[in-house]
């Protein structure tokens, strides 16, 4: 079985990518690494990385950087059997090679379910619902948005999930529900981005195929326990931003990040 771990980035996050690559290389021994980017001339950080099975997959994407993530379901990735997608604000704490062993069935995906319904991901005020009644009614008719959803920051899945049908659904739902996708709007304002992220749309397409990852192997950092292999920090809680991380996990992981990011 061939495995790949996928990172999505643009040049704005280049300084973190070397850290992510080293973090993967030290803790997942049985994987290639693919950097998915919208930069046509994405520079490999140094010659050393070329020897680490690091591949660059460039796509054209002029929209919000969040929507680059839809391309992790492109046909390009069918050359691998098992795929692990990681947001750049993740940290692998110890050997996570066994994660790929969880994928025993075709068309399955392991995720970290949240405490929120899919409806909550759209982050709509009553006023926004009133202003977009047709789209909202269409969404209600199409999917059960009262189901508990998952975080799209870490996804472990079979490449057999990749199909033209699913790619078309991602594109269709993205366009169809653009005006009511307000996920992350508070943070997006700070970064001068339009409201909306990939998470509600990926939930609409793939929720029925998803299973909860066992043993809390990957999770939001606030739910860390002794079984956790990978933590997701959700941007503003990342260890390079939030001093609370030092108390919650351990200072040595902050040191680990600082040693490897340069």
mmCIF file of C-alpha atoms in Angstrom:
data_model
loop_
_atom_site.group_PDB
_atom_site.id
_atom_site.type_symbol
_atom_site.label_atom_id
_atom_site.label_comp_id
_atom_site.label_asym_id
_atom_site.label_seq_id
_atom_site.Cartn_x
_atom_site.Cartn_y
_atom_site.Cartn_z
ATOM 1 C CA UNK A 1 0.000 0.000 0.000
ATOM 2 C CA UNK A 2 1.257 3.469 -0.894
ATOM 3 C CA UNK A 3 0.617 6.268 1.575
ATOM 4 C CA UNK A 4 0.836 10.046 1.277
ATOM 5 C CA UNK A 5 0.497 12.887 3.744
ATOM 6 C CA UNK A 6 -0.827 16.118 2.247
ATOM 7 C CA UNK A 7 -0.068 19.698 3.275
ATOM 8 C CA UNK A 8 -1.836 22.680 1.709
ATOM 9 C CA UNK A 9 -0.105 26.045 1.599
ATOM 10 C CA UNK A 10 0.775 29.187 -0.275
ATOM 11 C CA UNK A 11 3.851 31.380 0.053
ATOM 12 C CA UNK A 12 2.335 33.130 3.080
ATOM 13 C CA UNK A 13 2.857 29.952 5.104
ATOM 14 C CA UNK A 14 6.146 28.867 3.594
ATOM 15 C CA UNK A 15 8.022 29.419 6.857
ATOM 16 C CA UNK A 16 5.927 26.730 8.554
ATOM 17 C CA UNK A 17 6.231 24.067 5.877
ATOM 18 C CA UNK A 18 9.747 22.942 6.717
ATOM 19 C CA UNK A 19 8.603 22.399 10.285
ATOM 20 C CA UNK A 20 5.621 20.341 9.065
ATOM 21 C CA UNK A 21 7.782 18.233 6.760
ATOM 22 C CA UNK A 22 10.336 17.508 9.481
ATOM 23 C CA UNK A 23 7.547 16.758 11.936
ATOM 24 C CA UNK A 24 6.049 14.228 9.513
ATOM 25 C CA UNK A 25 9.401 12.674 8.628
ATOM 26 C CA UNK A 26 10.278 12.115 12.286
ATOM 27 C CA UNK A 27 6.929 10.582 13.227
ATOM 28 C CA UNK A 28 5.424 8.869 10.158
ATOM 29 C CA UNK A 29 7.878 6.482 8.525
ATOM 30 C CA UNK A 30 5.699 4.996 5.797
ATOM 31 C CA UNK A 31 4.539 8.010 3.814
ATOM 32 C CA UNK A 32 5.342 10.290 0.917
ATOM 33 C CA UNK A 33 4.610 13.988 1.399
ATOM 34 C CA UNK A 34 2.678 16.150 -1.050
ATOM 35 C CA UNK A 35 2.589 19.942 -0.849
ATOM 36 C CA UNK A 36 -0.575 21.200 -2.536
ATOM 37 C CA UNK A 37 -0.226 24.843 -3.512
ATOM 38 C CA UNK A 38 -1.632 27.542 -5.774
ATOM 39 C CA UNK A 39 1.852 28.866 -6.490
ATOM 40 C CA UNK A 40 3.111 28.027 -9.993
ATOM 41 C CA UNK A 41 6.758 28.288 -8.964
ATOM 42 C CA UNK A 42 6.669 26.951 -5.449
ATOM 43 C CA UNK A 43 10.222 26.756 -4.111
ATOM 44 C CA UNK A 44 11.354 23.658 -2.319
ATOM 45 C CA UNK A 45 12.983 25.022 0.777
ATOM 46 C CA UNK A 46 16.311 23.317 0.176
ATOM 47 C CA UNK A 47 17.912 20.458 -1.711
ATOM 48 C CA UNK A 48 17.639 18.211 1.323
ATOM 49 C CA UNK A 49 13.855 18.012 0.962
ATOM 50 C CA UNK A 50 14.125 16.616 -2.549
ATOM 51 C CA UNK A 51 15.550 13.475 -0.982
ATOM 52 C CA UNK A 52 12.608 13.098 1.396
ATOM 53 C CA UNK A 53 9.945 12.061 -1.147
ATOM 54 C CA UNK A 54 8.364 15.501 -1.110
ATOM 55 C CA UNK A 55 6.156 16.182 -4.139
ATOM 56 C CA UNK A 56 4.713 19.526 -5.255
ATOM 57 C CA UNK A 57 1.201 19.597 -6.737
ATOM 58 C CA UNK A 58 0.309 23.040 -8.114
ATOM 59 C CA UNK A 59 -3.253 24.011 -9.001
ATOM 60 C CA UNK A 60 -4.874 27.219 -10.136
ATOM 61 C CA UNK A 61 -6.911 28.776 -7.357
ATOM 62 C CA UNK A 62 -7.554 32.512 -7.059
ATOM 63 C CA UNK A 63 -10.197 32.230 -4.358
ATOM 64 C CA UNK A 64 -9.793 32.055 -0.593
ATOM 65 C CA UNK A 65 -6.842 29.841 0.406
ATOM 66 C CA UNK A 66 -9.323 27.663 2.289
ATOM 67 C CA UNK A 67 -10.712 26.393 -0.996
ATOM 68 C CA UNK A 68 -7.379 24.941 -2.027
ATOM 69 C CA UNK A 69 -8.335 22.051 0.231
ATOM 70 C CA UNK A 70 -10.984 20.842 -2.219
ATOM 71 C CA UNK A 71 -8.093 19.716 -4.415
ATOM 72 C CA UNK A 72 -7.038 17.018 -1.934
ATOM 73 C CA UNK A 73 -9.787 15.049 -3.675
ATOM 74 C CA UNK A 74 -8.288 15.519 -7.160
ATOM 75 C CA UNK A 75 -7.453 12.523 -9.358
ATOM 76 C CA UNK A 76 -3.768 13.330 -8.883
ATOM 77 C CA UNK A 77 -3.920 11.687 -5.448
ATOM 78 C CA UNK A 78 -5.222 8.350 -6.724
ATOM 79 C CA UNK A 79 -1.613 7.256 -7.289
ATOM 80 C CA UNK A 80 -1.581 6.596 -3.518
ATOM 81 C CA UNK A 81 -3.870 4.158 -1.693
ATOM 82 C CA UNK A 82 -4.137 5.896 1.679
ATOM 83 C CA UNK A 83 -4.088 9.627 2.335
ATOM 84 C CA UNK A 84 -3.632 11.744 5.445
ATOM 85 C CA UNK A 85 -4.436 15.431 5.135
ATOM 86 C CA UNK A 86 -2.990 17.778 7.786
ATOM 87 C CA UNK A 87 -3.628 21.480 8.234
ATOM 88 C CA UNK A 88 -0.388 23.378 8.729
ATOM 89 C CA UNK A 89 -1.425 24.236 12.297
ATOM 90 C CA UNK A 90 -1.056 20.634 13.452
ATOM 91 C CA UNK A 91 1.616 18.892 15.470
ATOM 92 C CA UNK A 92 2.478 15.178 15.452
ATOM 93 C CA UNK A 93 3.498 14.239 18.978
ATOM 94 C CA UNK A 94 4.859 10.731 18.440
ATOM 95 C CA UNK A 95 4.969 7.810 15.988
ATOM 96 C CA UNK A 96 1.751 8.001 13.968
ATOM 97 C CA UNK A 97 2.586 5.440 11.258
ATOM 98 C CA UNK A 98 -0.158 3.111 12.512
ATOM 99 C CA UNK A 99 -2.860 5.543 11.420
ATOM 100 C CA UNK A 100 -2.757 4.197 7.872
ATOM 101 C CA UNK A 101 -3.507 0.705 9.228
ATOM 102 C CA UNK A 102 -6.991 1.918 10.181
ATOM 103 C CA UNK A 103 -7.983 2.148 6.526
ATOM 104 C CA UNK A 104 -9.242 -1.349 5.766
ATOM 105 C CA UNK A 105 -12.300 -0.589 3.646
ATOM 106 C CA UNK A 106 -12.863 1.211 0.381
ATOM 107 C CA UNK A 107 -14.417 4.682 0.413
ATOM 108 C CA UNK A 108 -13.906 5.337 4.109
ATOM 109 C CA UNK A 109 -12.661 8.350 6.005
ATOM 110 C CA UNK A 110 -11.655 8.803 9.639
ATOM 111 C CA UNK A 111 -12.283 12.204 11.191
ATOM 112 C CA UNK A 112 -12.461 14.084 14.472
ATOM 113 C CA UNK A 113 -16.131 14.845 15.119
ATOM 114 C CA UNK A 114 -16.900 18.141 16.816
ATOM 115 C CA UNK A 115 -19.633 19.048 19.282
ATOM 116 C CA UNK A 116 -21.417 21.094 16.633
ATOM 117 C CA UNK A 117 -24.019 20.333 14.000
ATOM 118 C CA UNK A 118 -23.326 21.005 10.344
ATOM 119 C CA UNK A 119 -25.805 23.871 10.603
ATOM 120 C CA UNK A 120 -23.513 25.507 13.165
ATOM 121 C CA UNK A 121 -20.605 25.390 10.712
ATOM 122 C CA UNK A 122 -22.482 27.735 8.378
ATOM 123 C CA UNK A 123 -22.420 30.281 11.244
ATOM 124 C CA UNK A 124 -25.550 32.116 10.124
ATOM 125 C CA UNK A 125 -27.324 34.866 12.013
ATOM 126 C CA UNK A 126 -31.117 35.068 11.836
ATOM 127 C CA UNK A 127 -30.740 38.118 9.630
ATOM 128 C CA UNK A 128 -28.467 36.240 7.207
ATOM 129 C CA UNK A 129 -30.974 33.383 7.018
ATOM 130 C CA UNK A 130 -33.739 35.873 6.207
ATOM 131 C CA UNK A 131 -31.630 37.493 3.507
ATOM 132 C CA UNK A 132 -30.839 34.139 1.850
ATOM 133 C CA UNK A 133 -34.041 32.165 2.339
ATOM 134 C CA UNK A 134 -33.925 30.385 -1.018
ATOM 135 C CA UNK A 135 -30.389 29.056 -0.496
ATOM 136 C CA UNK A 136 -31.147 28.076 3.083
ATOM 137 C CA UNK A 137 -34.328 26.204 2.114
ATOM 138 C CA UNK A 138 -32.418 24.432 -0.646
ATOM 139 C CA UNK A 139 -29.779 23.364 1.873
ATOM 140 C CA UNK A 140 -32.439 22.024 4.257
ATOM 141 C CA UNK A 141 -34.029 20.018 1.452
ATOM 142 C CA UNK A 142 -30.729 18.611 0.232
ATOM 143 C CA UNK A 143 -28.973 17.535 3.446
ATOM 144 C CA UNK A 144 -29.698 16.854 7.104
ATOM 145 C CA UNK A 145 -27.704 19.679 8.628
ATOM 146 C CA UNK A 146 -28.741 18.713 12.158
ATOM 147 C CA UNK A 147 -26.197 15.887 12.166
ATOM 148 C CA UNK A 148 -23.003 16.309 14.173
ATOM 149 C CA UNK A 149 -20.196 17.405 11.878
ATOM 150 C CA UNK A 150 -16.444 16.912 11.783
ATOM 151 C CA UNK A 151 -13.406 19.148 11.704
ATOM 152 C CA UNK A 152 -11.707 19.189 8.300
ATOM 153 C CA UNK A 153 -8.256 20.018 9.689
ATOM 154 C CA UNK A 154 -7.150 16.364 9.818
ATOM 155 C CA UNK A 155 -8.596 13.801 7.400
ATOM 156 C CA UNK A 156 -7.522 10.169 6.986
ATOM 157 C CA UNK A 157 -9.089 8.578 3.919
ATOM 158 C CA UNK A 158 -8.878 6.055 1.101
ATOM 159 C CA UNK A 159 -8.096 7.401 -2.336
ATOM 160 C CA UNK A 160 -11.083 5.380 -3.584
ATOM 161 C CA UNK A 161 -13.210 8.258 -2.227
ATOM 162 C CA UNK A 162 -11.815 10.387 -5.030
ATOM 163 C CA UNK A 163 -14.222 10.503 -7.961
ATOM 164 C CA UNK A 164 -15.576 12.915 -10.540
ATOM 165 C CA UNK A 165 -18.933 12.754 -8.768
ATOM 166 C CA UNK A 166 -17.485 13.927 -5.460
ATOM 167 C CA UNK A 167 -15.348 16.577 -7.165
ATOM 168 C CA UNK A 168 -18.460 17.888 -8.917
ATOM 169 C CA UNK A 169 -20.356 17.956 -5.612
ATOM 170 C CA UNK A 170 -17.622 19.981 -3.924
ATOM 171 C CA UNK A 171 -17.671 22.532 -6.727
ATOM 172 C CA UNK A 172 -21.466 22.596 -6.951
ATOM 173 C CA UNK A 173 -22.092 22.998 -3.208
ATOM 174 C CA UNK A 174 -19.342 25.593 -2.937
ATOM 175 C CA UNK A 175 -20.992 27.778 -5.575
ATOM 176 C CA UNK A 176 -24.574 27.015 -4.582
ATOM 177 C CA UNK A 177 -24.127 27.893 -0.913
ATOM 178 C CA UNK A 178 -21.459 30.593 -1.156
ATOM 179 C CA UNK A 179 -23.748 33.305 0.223
ATOM 180 C CA UNK A 180 -24.661 31.301 3.339
ATOM 181 C CA UNK A 181 -21.239 29.818 4.091
ATOM 182 C CA UNK A 182 -20.105 32.088 6.918
ATOM 183 C CA UNK A 183 -17.815 29.625 8.663
ATOM 184 C CA UNK A 184 -14.843 31.374 10.230
ATOM 185 C CA UNK A 185 -16.199 34.824 9.400
ATOM 186 C CA UNK A 186 -14.842 36.434 12.572
ATOM 187 C CA UNK A 187 -11.278 35.252 11.899
ATOM 188 C CA UNK A 188 -11.533 35.848 8.153
ATOM 189 C CA UNK A 189 -12.275 39.523 8.764
ATOM 190 C CA UNK A 190 -9.005 39.828 10.663
ATOM 191 C CA UNK A 191 -7.128 38.322 7.712
ATOM 192 C CA UNK A 192 -9.020 40.298 5.066
ATOM 193 C CA UNK A 193 -10.678 37.174 3.653
ATOM 194 C CA UNK A 194 -14.276 36.688 2.606
ATOM 195 C CA UNK A 195 -16.471 34.689 5.028
ATOM 196 C CA UNK A 196 -16.615 30.949 4.501
ATOM 197 C CA UNK A 197 -14.258 27.975 4.583
ATOM 198 C CA UNK A 198 -14.070 24.470 3.159
ATOM 199 C CA UNK A 199 -15.379 22.755 6.316
ATOM 200 C CA UNK A 200 -19.172 23.030 5.781
ATOM 201 C CA UNK A 201 -18.857 21.935 2.159
ATOM 202 C CA UNK A 202 -16.589 18.947 2.835
ATOM 203 C CA UNK A 203 -19.061 17.871 5.530
ATOM 204 C CA UNK A 204 -21.962 18.019 3.074
ATOM 205 C CA UNK A 205 -20.147 15.790 0.596
ATOM 206 C CA UNK A 206 -18.411 13.231 2.813
ATOM 207 C CA UNK A 207 -20.192 12.995 6.186
ATOM 208 C CA UNK A 208 -21.959 9.740 5.323
ATOM 209 C CA UNK A 209 -18.614 8.043 4.654
ATOM 210 C CA UNK A 210 -16.989 9.185 7.893
ATOM 211 C CA UNK A 211 -16.043 7.278 11.024
ATOM 212 C CA UNK A 212 -14.762 8.668 14.282
ATOM 213 C CA UNK A 213 -11.028 8.117 14.604
ATOM 214 C CA UNK A 214 -10.467 5.663 17.485
ATOM 215 C CA UNK A 215 -8.630 6.387 20.727
ATOM 216 C CA UNK A 216 -8.552 10.127 20.136
ATOM 217 C CA UNK A 217 -5.565 9.516 17.832
ATOM 218 C CA UNK A 218 -6.046 12.970 16.349
ATOM 219 C CA UNK A 219 -8.072 15.780 17.828
ATOM 220 C CA UNK A 220 -8.393 19.437 18.724
ATOM 221 C CA UNK A 221 -5.605 20.277 21.173
ATOM 222 C CA UNK A 222 -8.082 21.025 23.977
ATOM 223 C CA UNK A 223 -9.194 17.361 23.926
ATOM 224 C CA UNK A 224 -5.660 15.994 24.154
ATOM 225 C CA UNK A 225 -5.150 12.768 26.113
ATOM 226 C CA UNK A 226 -2.408 10.157 26.492
ATOM 227 C CA UNK A 227 -3.511 8.382 23.271
ATOM 228 C CA UNK A 228 -3.312 11.473 21.080
ATOM 229 C CA UNK A 229 -0.844 11.249 18.205
ATOM 230 C CA UNK A 230 -1.694 14.453 16.324
ATOM 231 C CA UNK A 231 -3.098 17.721 17.640
ATOM 232 C CA UNK A 232 -4.908 20.419 15.689
ATOM 233 C CA UNK A 233 -4.635 23.965 16.982
ATOM 234 C CA UNK A 234 -7.226 25.772 14.832
ATOM 235 C CA UNK A 235 -5.099 28.758 13.813
ATOM 236 C CA UNK A 236 -5.450 31.164 16.732
ATOM 237 C CA UNK A 237 -4.654 28.449 19.310
ATOM 238 C CA UNK A 238 -1.463 27.318 17.584
ATOM 239 C CA UNK A 239 1.555 26.986 19.890
ATOM 240 C CA UNK A 240 3.372 29.758 18.059
ATOM 241 C CA UNK A 241 0.507 32.138 18.975
ATOM 242 C CA UNK A 242 -0.881 30.973 22.312
ATOM 243 C CA UNK A 243 1.089 30.763 25.550
ATOM 244 C CA UNK A 244 -1.616 28.571 27.109
ATOM 245 C CA UNK A 245 -0.195 25.740 25.002
ATOM 246 C CA UNK A 246 2.811 25.598 27.327
ATOM 247 C CA UNK A 247 0.590 24.700 30.267
ATOM 248 C CA UNK A 248 -1.846 22.416 28.438
ATOM 249 C CA UNK A 249 0.595 20.082 26.722
ATOM 250 C CA UNK A 250 4.253 20.668 27.543
ATOM 251 C CA UNK A 251 6.854 23.301 26.840
ATOM 252 C CA UNK A 252 9.091 20.824 25.027
ATOM 253 C CA UNK A 253 6.688 20.789 22.051
ATOM 254 C CA UNK A 254 7.023 24.548 21.690
ATOM 255 C CA UNK A 255 10.780 24.041 21.740
ATOM 256 C CA UNK A 256 10.401 21.267 19.156
ATOM 257 C CA UNK A 257 8.526 23.617 16.849
ATOM 258 C CA UNK A 258 11.066 26.401 17.250
ATOM 259 C CA UNK A 259 13.977 24.040 16.542
ATOM 260 C CA UNK A 260 12.488 22.781 13.282
ATOM 261 C CA UNK A 261 10.762 25.756 11.702
ATOM 262 C CA UNK A 262 13.901 27.486 10.388
#
